[in-house]
C-alpha cells in the first residue's frame, strides 16, 4: 500500500504559529533565507510520521509562549485519507482513516500501523526517506567505519549491537557459581556432632531430674525448718520486748503524775478572745476620732456667713433694662421722623438726638454694672449653698459612722477579751498540753508493739541451732541442682538453635548449588549469543540477504542514468565499481558526476528497499559544499532521478536556497519568516 503525504497543518510548531502546506507528486523545492524554517518543516513531516522529532521530544517543538500546538499530516493510502495528529503540549497521538474501524490513540499503535503500511520502521525514516545535507555526494566516499554505522542503522543491525550490549550487561550481572561442596560436608559433620551432644545432654538431664524428684520431700522439710527461729534468738526477742515495755510504762506513769492543770481553753477560743480585745481597742479609738470630726464640722457650719439677698438688685436690673429699651425706641422714632404705630410726626434736632444717644450709652453702662454685680452675688450664694450641702453631708456620714461604731462596741461588751501578754501565756499552756498528748499517743503505740512482740516471741516455734544449719545446707544443695538443671536446659536450647541454623544453611547451599548449575548453563548460552552478535561478525552473518537486495535495486536505478559502469555494495559494506573488462575497482576511479549519479542510485535503492511504500523522499540541502561544476553535475543528476521518481508517483522534497536547482522543481514553496507562499 503506497503512502503519500498530501497535506501538512502546523499550529504553534517552532516559529510557525499557523501554517498549511499541500504536496503533489513531483519535485518540490522548499526555498527561503536562513532561519525561515525550511528544516523545521522537514522536522514537522518526520515528527508526524515518527511521533517525535529527531533527537528530541514533542514539547521541545512547541512555539515559545503558546499553550497548545500540534502537527497534523494527511496521507493518501491508495486513495483513502489517513490523518495523523501529534499534540505537542499534551504528548498525545491519534490516527483516523476510513480504513480503520476506530481511531488509534496510542503512540505505539499509531507507529505500528504506519510502519506496517509504509513497509519501514517509522523510527528509522530519518536515515532512509530523509537524507541529511551532504549525503548526496558523500555516501560513496565516506570512510568505512562511518558507512558501516550508517548501513547498520539503516538495516536495523544496530539493534543487534544493542542486544549484544544488553547480553554483556546480563553476563556481568550473573556471577559464576562457587563450588561449596567442602563447606556442605563441614556443615553436615557439625550437624552430626550437635546431634550426638544433644543425646548426651538429654541423658544427663533425665538423671538430674530423677535425682531432684527424690530430694523434693527432704527439701520441703528443710525449707520449713529454715524459717523457724532458734531458741537463743527467741529468748533475745522476748528480753528486748520486756525492756521496751518497762520503759514505756514508766514514762506513761510520769506523764500521768504531771501536776499541770488543764484550763479547758482551746487554741481557737484563745485566738478569738485576743482578736476581740484588739477589735474593741480599735473601735474605741475610732469612736473618739469620729466625735472630734463631728465637732469640727459643727464649728465650720457655725462659722459660715450667708450672703446678702439679690431681690432688690433684680428690681434695679429690670428698671435699668426698661430705660434702655425706651431710649432705643425714642431714638428709632426720631431717626425716622414719625411713629410706625400711630403715624404721628416727630421731627428731631441734632442736639436732641445726641442727648438720647448719651442717655442710652449711660443706661447701657449702668445695666452692665448691675448685671455683673447680680452675677457675682449669685455666684456667692451658690458657693454658700454648696459649702453648706457638703458640710451637712459630712455631718450625716460622721453621725452614721458614730452609730455603727457604738453598736459594734455594745456587741463586744459581754465578750471575753485578752491582752497580748495573756494571749502569749495561754498559747504556751496549750502547746505544752498538745505536746504531752502527742507523746502519750506515741508511748501507747510503742507499748502495743512491745506487747505484740512479746506474745509472738512466746508463741514462736523454735528448733535447735544444728538442725536449722543442716536445713540451710540442704536448701543450698537443692538450689545448686536447680541452677545446674537450668544451665543444661539453656545449653540444650542453644544446641537446638545452632543445629536448626546449620540445617537451614545446608538447605540453602544445596539450593544454591542447584541454581549454580542453571547459571552456568545460562552463562554458556549468553557467551555463545555474544559470539554470534559480535560487531566483527555482523556484516557477514546478518547483511548477506540485505546487501543482495540492495544491489538488485541499485542495478535497477543505475539503468536510469545510463552510465557505462555498475556500482555494488560488497559484504564488508564497501562500494565497488565494475567496468566492462575490469571489476572490483574503487569508487575513486569515478568522476564527480559519476559519483553523484551512483550516490543518487544508492539512495533511491535504499528508499525502495527499506521504505518501499512511503511515497516521499526528502533531500536536505544537496548542494552543501559544492563548487560550480559539481553544482551543474548535481543539477543534471537530480533532473534525471526526480523525473524517474515522479513517474512512479513519488514526492521529492528538496529544501535549498540554491537557485541553480529551480529548473528541476515542478513546484516551489517559498518560505519567509512571516508567511509561506506557493510559486508555480
XYZ file of C-alpha atoms in Angstrom:
680
model
C 0.000 0.000 0.000
C 1.646 3.240 -1.185
C 1.517 6.053 1.403
C 1.967 9.632 0.135
C 1.894 12.845 2.209
C -0.795 15.212 0.885
C -1.279 17.958 3.457
C 0.665 19.308 6.447
C -1.047 21.505 9.065
C 1.033 23.202 11.781
C -0.229 25.038 14.869
C 2.389 26.680 17.112
C 5.156 24.424 15.774
C 8.576 26.055 16.318
C 8.344 29.525 14.767
C 5.156 28.730 12.784
C 2.028 29.962 14.533
C -0.315 28.605 11.839
C 0.835 27.043 8.543
C -0.686 24.695 5.995
C 1.259 23.010 3.157
C -0.084 20.769 0.395
C 2.021 18.320 -1.643
C 1.562 16.880 -5.138
C 3.580 14.163 -6.919
C 6.755 15.538 -8.448
C 9.722 17.537 -7.278
C 9.024 20.344 -4.811
C 11.623 22.939 -3.943
C 11.497 24.374 -0.424
C 13.273 27.737 -0.585
C 13.838 30.648 1.698
C 16.532 32.521 3.642
C 18.415 31.007 6.541
C 16.266 30.884 9.678
C 12.984 30.971 7.751
C 12.091 27.449 8.886
C 12.902 25.080 5.992
C 14.492 22.489 8.259
C 11.651 22.809 10.788
C 9.100 21.979 8.072
C 11.058 18.808 7.296
C 11.144 18.067 11.034
C 7.385 18.540 11.170
C 6.834 15.863 8.483
C 9.190 13.470 10.282
C 7.556 14.236 13.676
C 4.111 13.440 12.259
C 5.377 10.097 10.920
C 7.640 9.007 13.831
C 5.782 10.539 16.806
C 8.755 12.595 17.990
C 11.319 14.934 16.407
C 14.802 13.587 15.676
C 16.841 13.710 18.857
C 14.176 15.460 20.949
C 10.674 15.445 22.426
C 7.318 16.770 21.239
C 7.211 19.537 23.856
C 10.550 20.863 22.509
C 8.785 21.783 19.240
C 6.060 23.900 20.935
C 6.221 27.576 19.969
C 7.516 29.773 22.773
C 4.668 31.151 24.937
C 1.940 29.012 23.298
C -0.423 26.953 25.499
C -1.262 24.431 22.744
C 0.168 23.153 19.484
C 0.097 20.188 17.135
C 1.318 18.832 13.817
C -1.195 17.124 11.540
C -0.253 15.176 8.380
C -2.815 13.873 5.903
C -1.632 10.809 3.981
C -3.024 9.260 0.815
C -3.142 5.449 1.182
C -4.255 4.104 -2.210
C -6.913 6.811 -2.486
C -8.047 6.655 1.164
C -7.184 9.572 3.515
C -5.291 8.883 6.715
C -4.940 11.759 9.238
C -2.068 11.541 11.740
C -2.025 14.109 14.562
C 0.641 14.649 17.237
C -0.200 17.021 20.132
C 2.898 18.983 21.220
C 1.599 20.153 24.592
C -0.020 17.005 25.956
C 2.118 14.480 24.051
C -0.969 12.668 22.732
C -1.204 10.828 19.397
C -4.107 9.920 17.103
C -4.707 8.318 13.686
C -8.039 8.321 11.823
C -8.947 6.716 8.497
C -11.890 5.042 6.769
C -9.553 2.024 6.565
C -9.870 1.608 10.353
C -12.918 0.658 12.391
C -11.915 3.013 15.206
C -9.445 5.776 15.987
C -5.935 4.856 17.202
C -4.894 6.932 20.233
C -1.625 5.429 21.458
C 1.816 6.221 20.083
C 2.775 2.543 19.884
C -0.340 1.514 17.926
C -0.133 4.560 15.616
C 3.557 3.929 14.818
C 2.954 0.200 14.400
C 0.184 0.845 11.834
C 2.323 3.383 9.930
C 5.336 1.034 9.935
C 3.254 -1.825 8.618
C 1.700 0.421 5.942
C 4.931 2.063 4.727
C 6.945 -1.153 4.896
C 9.532 0.519 7.139
C 10.086 1.244 10.802
C 8.902 4.870 11.034
C 11.534 5.488 13.703
C 14.246 4.913 11.036
C 12.762 7.076 8.279
C 15.240 9.815 9.213
C 18.083 7.802 7.611
C 16.082 6.302 4.693
C 13.495 8.834 3.471
C 15.021 11.990 4.997
C 18.512 12.314 3.536
C 20.664 14.779 5.545
C 22.657 17.515 3.842
C 25.836 16.444 2.078
C 24.843 12.770 1.946
C 24.013 13.061 -1.770
C 27.727 13.352 -2.536
C 29.327 11.611 0.487
C 27.615 8.213 0.511
C 30.201 6.611 -1.761
C 33.272 8.436 -0.441
C 32.767 8.385 3.323
C 35.099 6.317 5.500
C 34.466 2.634 6.006
C 33.547 2.855 9.737
C 31.175 5.748 9.120
C 29.482 3.906 6.230
C 29.270 0.717 8.311
C 27.500 2.565 11.115
C 25.159 4.210 8.604
C 24.175 0.956 6.877
C 23.913 -0.923 10.182
C 21.470 1.742 11.338
C 19.504 1.580 8.080
C 19.411 -2.215 8.088
C 18.492 -2.342 11.786
C 21.704 -4.120 12.685
C 22.405 -1.598 15.453
C 19.640 -3.363 17.308
C 21.762 -6.477 17.299
C 24.636 -4.450 18.721
C 22.324 -3.105 21.434
C 21.191 -6.647 22.108
C 24.836 -7.682 22.372
C 25.430 -4.899 24.916
C 22.344 -5.997 26.845
C 23.670 -9.566 26.836
C 27.021 -8.277 28.101
C 25.252 -6.420 30.890
C 23.253 -9.527 31.766
C 26.503 -11.529 31.642
C 28.066 -9.112 34.118
C 25.062 -9.346 36.442
C 25.394 -13.150 36.630
C 28.186 -14.477 38.806
C 29.858 -17.787 38.116
C 28.662 -20.373 40.627
C 31.030 -21.060 43.523
C 31.785 -24.675 44.460
C 30.589 -25.095 48.052
C 30.807 -28.885 48.299
C 33.521 -28.823 51.004
C 31.527 -26.282 53.011
C 28.451 -28.521 52.728
C 30.477 -31.531 54.033
C 31.714 -29.476 57.024
C 28.170 -28.387 57.877
C 26.896 -31.962 57.755
C 29.725 -33.039 60.126
C 28.843 -30.206 62.538
C 25.156 -31.215 62.482
C 26.175 -34.819 63.301
C 28.287 -33.655 66.258
C 25.470 -31.475 67.575
C 23.068 -34.397 67.344
C 25.403 -36.564 69.463
C 25.823 -33.744 72.007
C 22.036 -33.406 72.221
C 21.646 -37.096 73.051
C 24.270 -36.825 75.827
C 22.558 -33.746 77.279
C 19.162 -35.468 77.229
C 20.584 -38.407 79.239
C 22.200 -36.054 81.812
C 19.000 -34.013 82.134
C 16.902 -37.147 82.748
C 19.253 -38.336 85.514
C 19.320 -34.894 87.201
C 15.517 -34.564 87.119
C 15.123 -38.065 88.697
C 17.586 -37.147 91.491
C 15.777 -33.873 92.218
C 12.435 -35.688 92.371
C 13.841 -37.902 95.195
C 15.013 -34.777 97.079
C 11.657 -32.968 96.955
C 10.346 -34.228 100.361
C 13.677 -33.573 102.112
C 13.824 -30.078 100.565
C 10.296 -29.167 101.699
C 11.042 -30.221 105.346
C 14.333 -28.302 105.266
C 12.556 -25.221 103.884
C 10.037 -25.383 106.789
C 12.836 -25.800 109.370
C 14.846 -22.943 107.867
C 12.138 -20.403 108.596
C 11.918 -21.369 112.320
C 13.853 -19.425 114.933
C 16.482 -20.894 117.170
C 15.882 -20.945 120.958
C 18.571 -18.312 121.576
C 17.033 -15.899 119.034
C 13.547 -16.298 120.613
C 14.893 -15.544 124.128
C 16.703 -12.444 122.822
C 13.497 -11.143 121.226
C 11.493 -11.683 124.495
C 14.134 -9.825 126.525
C 14.126 -6.847 124.145
C 10.300 -6.698 124.192
C 10.193 -6.713 128.055
C 12.744 -3.893 128.259
C 10.767 -1.747 125.809
C 7.513 -2.417 127.735
C 9.082 -1.425 131.073
C 10.488 1.816 129.660
C 7.209 2.859 128.053
C 5.135 2.062 131.160
C 7.427 4.162 133.344
C 7.215 7.178 131.074
C 3.425 6.950 130.914
C 3.317 6.957 134.726
C 5.465 10.124 134.794
C 3.169 11.905 132.362
C 0.067 10.842 134.305
C 1.527 12.376 137.541
C 2.246 15.775 135.899
C 0.597 18.431 138.107
C -0.188 20.929 135.294
C -3.925 21.674 135.314
C -5.971 21.654 132.149
C -7.666 25.024 131.848
C -10.014 23.720 129.200
C -9.102 26.559 126.850
C -8.685 25.706 123.202
C -6.368 27.384 120.752
C -9.343 28.688 118.800
C -11.089 30.260 121.843
C -7.864 31.933 122.951
C -7.265 33.384 119.491
C -10.894 34.628 119.352
C -10.550 36.362 122.770
C -7.281 38.015 121.681
C -8.814 39.259 118.409
C -11.894 40.574 120.324
C -9.609 42.639 122.580
C -7.765 44.110 119.622
C -11.081 44.939 117.867
C -12.532 46.634 120.989
C -9.462 48.879 121.314
C -9.613 49.783 117.621
C -13.365 50.666 117.810
C -12.850 52.853 120.915
C -10.120 54.836 119.163
C -12.316 55.157 116.067
C -15.270 56.441 118.204
C -13.124 59.177 119.701
C -11.860 60.242 116.241
C -15.453 60.466 114.898
C -16.585 62.634 117.858
C -13.739 65.061 117.184
C -14.620 65.131 113.443
C -18.306 65.907 114.259
C -17.210 68.832 116.490
C -15.014 70.273 113.745
C -17.861 70.078 111.164
C -20.316 71.826 113.581
C -17.787 74.617 114.115
C -17.404 75.108 110.346
C -21.234 75.300 109.927
C -21.488 77.916 112.683
C -18.636 79.970 111.183
C -20.165 80.125 107.669
C -21.810 83.559 106.790
C -24.848 83.737 104.456
C -24.556 86.285 101.545
C -26.927 89.309 101.063
C -30.148 88.599 99.138
C -30.270 89.731 95.461
C -34.004 90.590 95.319
C -33.501 94.421 95.409
C -30.748 94.208 92.816
C -33.042 92.230 90.468
C -35.574 95.087 90.510
C -32.829 97.600 89.688
C -31.690 95.474 86.702
C -35.277 95.273 85.353
C -35.818 99.050 85.720
C -32.486 99.853 84.012
C -33.235 97.426 81.135
C -36.651 99.171 80.619
C -34.977 102.566 80.428
C -32.554 101.259 77.802
C -35.448 99.858 75.729
C -37.433 103.139 75.981
C -34.423 105.186 74.914
C -33.765 102.856 71.929
C -37.429 103.183 70.764
C -37.221 107.003 71.094
C -34.058 107.041 69.007
C -35.736 104.883 66.366
C -38.763 107.215 66.127
C -36.619 110.354 65.993
C -34.335 108.892 63.319
C -37.374 108.062 61.064
C -39.225 111.324 61.853
C -42.559 109.569 62.552
C -44.135 106.781 64.630
C -44.878 103.436 62.868
C -47.717 102.628 65.289
C -49.750 105.891 65.187
C -48.196 107.624 62.182
C -47.586 110.949 64.102
C -44.685 113.186 63.033
C -41.755 113.628 65.434
C -39.081 115.854 63.949
C -35.848 115.845 65.953
C -32.875 118.143 66.208
C -29.292 117.029 66.360
C -28.977 118.183 69.967
C -31.946 116.052 70.983
C -30.576 113.000 69.050
C -27.199 113.429 70.773
C -28.904 113.692 74.183
C -30.799 110.458 73.530
C -27.618 108.647 72.445
C -25.761 109.845 75.547
C -28.655 108.741 77.728
C -28.697 105.307 76.000
C -24.948 104.844 76.494
C -25.182 105.806 80.175
C -28.115 103.414 80.720
C -26.298 100.536 78.969
C -23.194 101.087 81.129
C -25.302 101.149 84.280
C -27.119 97.977 83.140
C -23.773 96.213 82.535
C -22.574 97.116 86.041
C -25.804 95.909 87.630
C -25.727 92.603 85.689
C -22.096 91.959 86.693
C -22.938 92.690 90.348
C -26.006 90.427 90.134
C -23.901 87.525 88.722
C -21.236 87.983 91.429
C -23.890 87.845 94.206
C -25.486 84.770 92.574
C -22.107 83.003 92.460
C -21.502 83.810 96.148
C -24.933 82.439 97.052
C -24.278 79.255 95.034
C -20.886 78.805 96.746
C -22.516 79.211 100.181
C -25.210 76.681 99.374
C -22.607 74.198 98.066
C -20.497 74.596 101.220
C -23.489 74.036 103.488
C -24.553 70.969 101.482
C -21.042 69.477 101.715
C -20.821 70.127 105.473
C -24.245 68.638 106.105
C -23.338 65.519 104.077
C -20.135 65.119 106.042
C -22.021 65.535 109.310
C -24.541 62.850 108.302
C -21.724 60.487 107.317
C -19.853 61.056 110.600
C -23.004 60.534 112.720
C -23.765 57.304 110.829
C -20.230 56.065 111.473
C -20.599 57.017 115.187
C -23.794 54.991 115.432
C -22.204 51.969 113.732
C -19.102 52.142 115.980
C -21.229 52.458 119.146
C -23.301 49.431 118.051
C -20.134 47.337 117.476
C -18.759 48.349 120.907
C -22.040 47.375 122.548
C -21.815 43.884 120.986
C -18.285 43.403 122.412
C -19.274 44.417 125.998
C -20.019 40.818 127.088
C -17.256 39.054 125.096
C -14.099 37.676 126.710
C -11.002 39.652 125.817
C -7.281 39.003 126.279
C -4.278 41.234 126.331
C -1.209 40.310 124.281
C 0.642 39.047 127.400
C -2.319 36.887 128.445
C -2.629 35.596 124.898
C 1.045 34.527 124.784
C 0.742 32.746 128.152
C -2.398 30.879 127.135
C -0.782 29.711 123.874
C 2.253 28.343 125.763
C -0.014 26.283 128.023
C -1.869 24.893 125.001
C 1.417 23.971 123.222
C 2.675 22.053 126.270
C -0.620 20.221 126.628
C -0.668 19.215 122.965
C 2.984 18.003 123.094
C 2.180 15.853 126.127
C -0.827 14.345 124.316
C 1.309 13.507 121.282
C 3.959 11.833 123.467
C 1.311 9.807 125.291
C -0.139 8.579 121.992
C 3.337 7.597 120.774
C 4.092 5.748 124.029
C 0.796 3.870 123.831
C 1.693 2.739 120.298
C 5.133 1.568 121.432
C 3.549 -0.320 124.348
C 1.181 -2.161 121.993
C 4.074 -3.091 119.685
C 6.140 -4.361 122.634
C 3.230 -6.435 123.954
C 2.669 -7.925 120.456
C 6.400 -8.743 120.026
C 6.430 -10.405 123.474
C 3.402 -12.533 122.606
C 4.897 -13.582 119.247
C 8.238 -14.494 120.849
C 6.469 -16.634 123.445
C 4.308 -18.418 120.773
C 7.003 -18.783 118.012
C 8.130 -22.393 117.274
C 11.852 -22.951 117.705
C 14.396 -25.512 116.553
C 17.910 -26.343 117.704
C 20.695 -24.434 116.017
C 22.342 -27.518 114.407
C 19.007 -28.653 112.906
C 18.476 -25.250 111.314
C 22.056 -25.250 109.944
C 21.546 -28.650 108.289
C 18.269 -27.443 106.740
C 20.063 -24.447 105.189
C 22.738 -26.773 103.741
C 20.053 -28.962 102.151
C 18.355 -25.885 100.634
C 21.675 -24.645 99.205
C 22.389 -28.020 97.615
C 18.895 -28.191 96.107
C 19.146 -24.659 94.697
C 22.538 -25.521 93.182
C 20.983 -28.557 91.471
C 18.171 -26.363 90.088
C 20.773 -23.909 88.752
C 22.696 -26.725 87.040
C 19.422 -28.004 85.542
C 18.618 -24.527 84.120
C 22.129 -24.228 82.665
C 21.888 -27.647 80.987
C 18.481 -26.749 79.514
C 19.965 -23.482 78.196
C 22.860 -25.367 76.584
C 20.411 -27.818 75.039
C 18.322 -24.927 73.608
C 21.453 -23.318 72.139
C 22.387 -26.674 70.664
C 18.968 -26.985 69.013
C 19.140 -23.413 67.687
C 22.613 -23.974 66.259
C 21.519 -27.269 64.674
C 18.470 -25.534 63.076
C 20.683 -22.741 61.669
C 23.130 -25.230 60.216
C 20.286 -27.276 58.711
C 18.898 -24.140 57.075
C 22.355 -23.222 55.753
C 22.729 -26.763 54.380
C 19.380 -26.482 52.559
C 20.311 -23.055 51.190
C 23.698 -24.260 49.921
C 22.063 -27.248 48.230
C 19.582 -24.860 46.564
C 22.440 -22.542 45.533
C 24.316 -25.466 44.016
C 21.215 -26.378 42.004
C 20.794 -22.753 40.913
C 24.509 -22.567 40.095
C 24.105 -25.305 37.532
C 21.360 -23.250 35.858
C 23.511 -20.076 35.982
C 26.434 -21.917 34.386
C 24.153 -23.108 31.606
C 22.778 -19.560 31.135
C 26.290 -18.077 31.027
C 27.274 -20.520 28.322
C 24.215 -19.524 26.258
C 24.973 -15.802 26.741
C 28.594 -16.217 25.714
C 27.556 -18.086 22.573
C 24.965 -15.408 21.748
C 27.566 -12.637 22.121
C 29.917 -14.520 19.845
C 27.180 -14.653 17.209
C 26.205 -10.986 17.670
C 29.736 -9.577 17.878
C 30.193 -6.493 15.691
C 33.025 -8.113 13.720
C 30.691 -10.949 12.674
C 27.607 -8.797 11.972
C 28.360 -7.806 8.275
C 28.990 -11.414 7.251
C 26.326 -13.115 9.364
C 23.410 -10.703 9.000
C 23.900 -8.488 5.931
C 24.123 -11.081 3.160
C 20.486 -11.034 2.048
C 20.168 -7.281 2.671
C 23.213 -6.480 0.528
C 21.899 -8.702 -2.263
C 18.541 -6.892 -2.208
C 20.292 -3.519 -2.210
C 22.478 -4.448 -5.187
C 19.426 -5.608 -7.174
C 17.709 -2.274 -6.561
C 20.963 -0.466 -7.328
C 21.185 -2.155 -10.711
C 17.607 -1.101 -11.498
C 18.230 2.558 -10.683
C 21.644 2.664 -12.436
C 19.863 1.932 -15.711
C 18.019 5.242 -15.254
C 21.258 7.213 -15.569
C 22.709 5.105 -18.424
C 26.356 5.208 -17.344
C 28.715 2.526 -18.667
C 29.542 1.055 -15.234
C 27.817 -0.664 -12.350
C 28.259 0.066 -8.657
C 27.632 -2.514 -5.967
C 27.989 -2.985 -2.201
C 30.149 -5.894 -1.006
C 29.709 -7.901 2.204
C 32.128 -5.626 4.051
C 29.759 -2.688 3.294
C 32.231 -1.021 0.899
C 31.241 0.177 -2.590
C 32.965 -1.361 -5.649
C 32.743 -0.326 -9.314
C 32.622 -2.742 -12.259
C 33.564 -1.591 -15.760
C 33.488 -3.839 -18.858
C 36.586 -5.963 -18.533
C 37.520 -4.542 -15.107
C 35.786 -5.412 -11.835
C 36.169 -4.657 -8.134
C 37.589 -1.155 -8.640
C 37.449 1.602 -6.007
C 34.871 4.361 -6.391
C 37.784 6.796 -6.601
C 38.078 5.943 -10.334
C 34.718 7.650 -10.952
C 34.394 11.299 -11.844
C 32.450 13.708 -9.629
C 29.319 13.464 -11.785
C 29.531 9.660 -11.891
C 29.877 9.541 -8.081
C 26.792 11.762 -7.704
C 24.818 9.527 -10.068
C 25.916 6.420 -8.162
C 25.038 8.094 -4.857
C 21.581 9.047 -6.175
C 21.033 5.485 -7.365
C 22.156 4.150 -3.980
C 19.797 6.479 -2.078
C 16.861 5.537 -4.308
C 17.782 1.850 -3.910
C 17.830 2.200 -0.121
C 14.490 4.009 -0.149
C 12.940 1.382 -2.413
C 14.254 -1.431 -0.224
C 13.683 -0.034 3.314
C 10.671 2.239 2.756
C 9.069 0.838 -0.394
C 5.560 2.153 0.348
C 6.424 5.628 1.665
C 5.893 7.976 -1.280
C 8.192 10.818 -0.248
C 11.950 11.326 -0.397
C 13.482 14.403 1.284
C 16.933 15.582 0.122
C 18.047 18.260 2.616
C 20.433 20.855 1.110
C 22.018 18.544 -1.524
C 24.212 21.419 -2.776
C 26.023 21.820 0.532
C 29.771 22.394 -0.041
C 29.669 22.055 -3.888
C 31.518 24.233 -6.347
C 30.045 25.490 -9.616
C 30.993 22.437 -11.714
C 29.765 19.989 -9.056
C 26.568 22.001 -8.777
C 25.914 21.663 -12.521
C 26.570 17.940 -12.354
C 24.213 17.596 -9.390
C 21.517 19.504 -11.256
C 21.694 17.024 -14.138
C 21.627 14.023 -11.772
C 18.624 15.390 -9.839
C 16.740 16.154 -13.051
C 17.128 12.525 -14.183
C 16.483 10.980 -10.727
C 13.494 13.163 -9.873
C 11.948 12.558 -13.264
C 12.133 8.812 -12.689
C 10.680 9.111 -9.147
C 7.864 11.331 -10.417
C 6.949 8.681 -12.959
C 6.478 6.311 -10.014
C 4.159 8.808 -8.248
C 6.779 9.830 -5.679
C 7.120 13.231 -4.000
C 10.672 14.570 -3.819
C 11.058 17.479 -1.351
C 14.315 19.432 -1.637
C 14.956 22.249 0.901
C 17.530 24.571 -0.651
C 18.359 28.192 -1.309
C 20.331 27.411 -4.484
C 18.546 28.957 -7.496
C 20.516 26.772 -9.928
C 18.225 23.875 -8.970
C 14.967 25.788 -9.647
C 14.606 24.356 -13.224
C 14.494 20.867 -11.671
C 11.443 21.684 -9.493
C 7.829 21.161 -10.543
C 6.636 23.383 -7.676
C 8.442 25.832 -5.418
C 7.364 26.656 -1.854
C 8.960 29.929 -0.859
C 9.181 30.462 2.898
C 9.612 33.831 4.537
C 9.874 34.462 8.244
C 6.294 35.766 8.341
C 4.439 33.610 5.807
C 4.578 30.663 3.404
C 3.716 31.251 -0.254
C 3.456 28.919 -3.253
C 5.173 29.720 -6.557
C 4.342 27.616 -9.656
